[in-house]
C-alpha positions as a printed NumPy array, in Angstrom:
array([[  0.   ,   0.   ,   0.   ],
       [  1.289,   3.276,  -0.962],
       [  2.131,   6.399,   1.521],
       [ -0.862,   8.749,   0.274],
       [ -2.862,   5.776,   0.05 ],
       [ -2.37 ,   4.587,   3.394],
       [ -2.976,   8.263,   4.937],
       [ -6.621,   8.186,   3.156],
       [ -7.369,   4.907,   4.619],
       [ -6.656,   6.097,   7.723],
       [ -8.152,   9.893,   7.611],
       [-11.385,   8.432,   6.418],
       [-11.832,   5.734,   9.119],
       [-14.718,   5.941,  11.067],
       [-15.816,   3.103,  13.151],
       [-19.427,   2.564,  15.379],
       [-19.826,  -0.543,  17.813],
       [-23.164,  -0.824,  19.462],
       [-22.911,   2.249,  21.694],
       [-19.797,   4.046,  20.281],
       [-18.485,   6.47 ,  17.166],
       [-14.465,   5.772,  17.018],
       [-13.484,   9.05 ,  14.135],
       [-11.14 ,  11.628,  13.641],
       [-10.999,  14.608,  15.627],
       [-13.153,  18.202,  14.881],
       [-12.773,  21.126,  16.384],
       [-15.498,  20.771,  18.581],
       [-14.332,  18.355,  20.237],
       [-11.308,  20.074,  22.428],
       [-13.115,  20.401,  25.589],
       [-13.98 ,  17.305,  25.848],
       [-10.267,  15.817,  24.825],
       [ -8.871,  18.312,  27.001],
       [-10.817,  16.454,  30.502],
       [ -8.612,  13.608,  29.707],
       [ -5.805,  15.042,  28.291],
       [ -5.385,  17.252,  31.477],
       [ -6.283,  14.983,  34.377],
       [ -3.355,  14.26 ,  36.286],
       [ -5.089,  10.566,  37.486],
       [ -5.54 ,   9.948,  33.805],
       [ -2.21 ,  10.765,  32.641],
       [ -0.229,   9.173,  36.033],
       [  0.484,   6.063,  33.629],
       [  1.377,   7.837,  30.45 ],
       [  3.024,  10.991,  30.905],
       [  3.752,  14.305,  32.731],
       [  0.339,  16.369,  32.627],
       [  1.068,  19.001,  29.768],
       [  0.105,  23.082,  30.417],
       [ -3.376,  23.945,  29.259],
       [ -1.698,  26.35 ,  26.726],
       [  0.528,  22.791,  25.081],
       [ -2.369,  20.678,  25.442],
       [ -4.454,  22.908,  23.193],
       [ -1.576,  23.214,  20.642],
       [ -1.31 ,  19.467,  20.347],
       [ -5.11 ,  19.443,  20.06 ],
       [ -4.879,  21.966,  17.463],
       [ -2.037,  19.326,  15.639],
       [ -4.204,  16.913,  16.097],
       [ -6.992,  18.305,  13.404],
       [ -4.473,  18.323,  10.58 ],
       [ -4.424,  15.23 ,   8.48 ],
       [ -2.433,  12.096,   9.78 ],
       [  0.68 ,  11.905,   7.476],
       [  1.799,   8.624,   7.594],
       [  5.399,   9.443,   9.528],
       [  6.935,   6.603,  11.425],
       [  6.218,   7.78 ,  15.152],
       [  3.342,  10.194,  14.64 ],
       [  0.493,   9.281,  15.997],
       [ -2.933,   9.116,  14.752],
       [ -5.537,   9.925,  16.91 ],
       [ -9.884,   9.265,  16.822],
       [-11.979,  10.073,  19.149],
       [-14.27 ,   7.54 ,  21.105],
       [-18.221,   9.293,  21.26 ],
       [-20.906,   7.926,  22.846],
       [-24.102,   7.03 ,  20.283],
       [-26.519,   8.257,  22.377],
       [-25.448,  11.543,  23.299],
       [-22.455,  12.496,  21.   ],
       [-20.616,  12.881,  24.338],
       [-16.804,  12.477,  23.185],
       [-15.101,  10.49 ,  26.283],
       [-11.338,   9.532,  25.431],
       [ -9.22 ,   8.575,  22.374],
       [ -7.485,   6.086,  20.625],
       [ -4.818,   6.265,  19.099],
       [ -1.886,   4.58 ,  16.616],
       [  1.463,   4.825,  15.128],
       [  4.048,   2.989,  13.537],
       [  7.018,   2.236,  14.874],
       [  8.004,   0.671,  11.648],
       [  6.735,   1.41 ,   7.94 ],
       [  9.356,  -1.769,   6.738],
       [  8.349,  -4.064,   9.336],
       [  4.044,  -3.338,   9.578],
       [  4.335,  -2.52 ,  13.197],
       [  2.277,  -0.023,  14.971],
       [  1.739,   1.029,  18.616],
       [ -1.372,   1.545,  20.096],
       [ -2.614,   3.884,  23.052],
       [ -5.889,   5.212,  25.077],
       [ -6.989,   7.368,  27.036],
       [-10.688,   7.975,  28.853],
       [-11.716,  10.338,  30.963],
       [-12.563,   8.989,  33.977],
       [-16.45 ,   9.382,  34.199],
       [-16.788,   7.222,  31.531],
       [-13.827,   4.076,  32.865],
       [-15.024,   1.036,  33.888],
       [-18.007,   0.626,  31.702],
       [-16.79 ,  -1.533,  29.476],
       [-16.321,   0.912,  26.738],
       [-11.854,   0.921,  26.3  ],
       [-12.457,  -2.476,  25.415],
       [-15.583,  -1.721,  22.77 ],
       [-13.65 ,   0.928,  21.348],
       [-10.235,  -0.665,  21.467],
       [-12.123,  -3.884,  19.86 ],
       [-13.124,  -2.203,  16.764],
       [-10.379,   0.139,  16.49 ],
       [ -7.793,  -3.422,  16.581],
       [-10.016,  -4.68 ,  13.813],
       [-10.349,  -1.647,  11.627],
       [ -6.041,  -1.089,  11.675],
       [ -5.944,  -4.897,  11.131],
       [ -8.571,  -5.575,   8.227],
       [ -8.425,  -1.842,   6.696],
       [ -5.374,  -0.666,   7.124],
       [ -3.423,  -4.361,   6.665],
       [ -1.136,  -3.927,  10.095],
       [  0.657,  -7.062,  10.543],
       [  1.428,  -6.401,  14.429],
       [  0.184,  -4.081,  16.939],
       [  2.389,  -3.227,  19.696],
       [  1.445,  -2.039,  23.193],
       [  3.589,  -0.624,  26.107],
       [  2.216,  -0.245,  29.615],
       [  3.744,   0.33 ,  32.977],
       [  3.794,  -2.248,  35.603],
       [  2.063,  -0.207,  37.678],
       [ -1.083,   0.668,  35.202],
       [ -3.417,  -2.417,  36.393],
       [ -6.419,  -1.286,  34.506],
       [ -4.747,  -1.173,  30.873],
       [ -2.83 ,  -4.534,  32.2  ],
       [ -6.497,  -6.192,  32.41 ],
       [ -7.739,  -4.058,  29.175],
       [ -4.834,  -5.608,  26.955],
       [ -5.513,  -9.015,  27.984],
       [ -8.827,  -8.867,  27.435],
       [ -7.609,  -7.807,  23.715],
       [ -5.774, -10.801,  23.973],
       [ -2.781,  -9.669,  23.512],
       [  0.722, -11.564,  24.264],
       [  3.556, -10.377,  26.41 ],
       [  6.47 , -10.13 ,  24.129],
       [  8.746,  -8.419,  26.904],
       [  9.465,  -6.818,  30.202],
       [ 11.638,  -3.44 ,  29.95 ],
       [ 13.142,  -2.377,  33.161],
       [ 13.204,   1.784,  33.871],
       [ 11.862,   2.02 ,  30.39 ],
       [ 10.179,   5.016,  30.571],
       [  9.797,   8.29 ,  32.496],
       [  6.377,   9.613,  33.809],
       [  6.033,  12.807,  36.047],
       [  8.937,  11.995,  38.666],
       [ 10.238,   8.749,  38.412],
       [ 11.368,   5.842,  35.698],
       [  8.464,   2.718,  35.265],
       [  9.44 ,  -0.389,  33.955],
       [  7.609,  -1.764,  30.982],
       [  5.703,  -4.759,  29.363],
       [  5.475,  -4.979,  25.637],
       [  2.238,  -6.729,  24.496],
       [  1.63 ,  -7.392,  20.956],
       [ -0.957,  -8.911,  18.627],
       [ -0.17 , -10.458,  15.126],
       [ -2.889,  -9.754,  12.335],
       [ -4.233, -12.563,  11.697],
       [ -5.635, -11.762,   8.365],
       [ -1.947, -10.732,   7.227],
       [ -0.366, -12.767,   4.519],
       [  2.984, -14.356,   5.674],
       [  4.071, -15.348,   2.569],
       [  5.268, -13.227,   0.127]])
């Protein structure tokens, strides 16, 4: 699959499950991505909690068109059906064009956690990157210490593929890692 085709497959996906929208960001929906984006609770897992000013500039980034660039991530929002109500994001991006291999990432603000819909949303959205956009492996990295995305990915049934010790830095210390990963099974192997 080409470059620009690839970046059309992916700006034009839009996903629904029985109570969820999974589609690309509009402006509209900042406030909303800005609940999760800013909550330090949310975030403890992930990543320092940016300033409101840096989290609206990403947000901003966010609207342009996914390029296709090795480590840029694509991001769609997760709304609820019945009330439009936008209440986290999913979110891709390869770690290798050559290879087929992408990471994958949520968020949710925490109203809306523990209702079963990360694992709706993160269902479809494993299927769409796998059947319409032809990944051959999804990759996931969570900290040791994030027990509710530990249960999430294996639920997705995904496979620990390794343990990375002070692998990554979030707000004041170093977490160690463990590196899930999924194989598409709808990929062909053989060339």
């Amino acid at each position: 699959m080409t470059t620009n085709t690839l970046c059309q497959k992916v700006n034009a996906l839009h996903l629904t499950t029985e109570r969820l929208t999974v589609r690309r960001p509009i402006s509209q929906d900042q406030e909303a991505h800005l609940i999760h984006t800013l909550d330090p609770e949310v975030c403890r897992h992930i990543r320092e909690v940016p300033s409101v000013e840096d989290a609206k500039r990403a947000f901003i980034d966010l609207l342009d068109p996914w390029q296709g660039d090795e480590h840029e991530w694509a991001c769609f929002m997760v709304e609820l059906q019945r009330d439009k109500a936008v209440i986290g994001s999913v979110a891709f991006r390869y770690t290798s064009h050559e290879d087929n291999i992408v990471e994958i990432g949520y968020r949710f603000n925490r109203a809306y956690q523990g209702h079963g819909y990360a694992i709706e949303a993160m269902t479809a959205f494993i299927d769409a990157l796998q059947q319409q956009i032809q990944v051959r492996k999804l990759i996931a990295l969570v900290s040791v210490e994030n027990t509710p995305s530990l249960k999430l990915i294996e639920k997705l049934n995904m496979e620990q593929e390794g343990y990375f010790k002070l692998n990554h830095f979030v707000v004041d210390h170093w977490v160690d890692e463990k590196q899930f990963a999924l194989l598409n099974p709808y990929f062909s192997y053989i060339n």
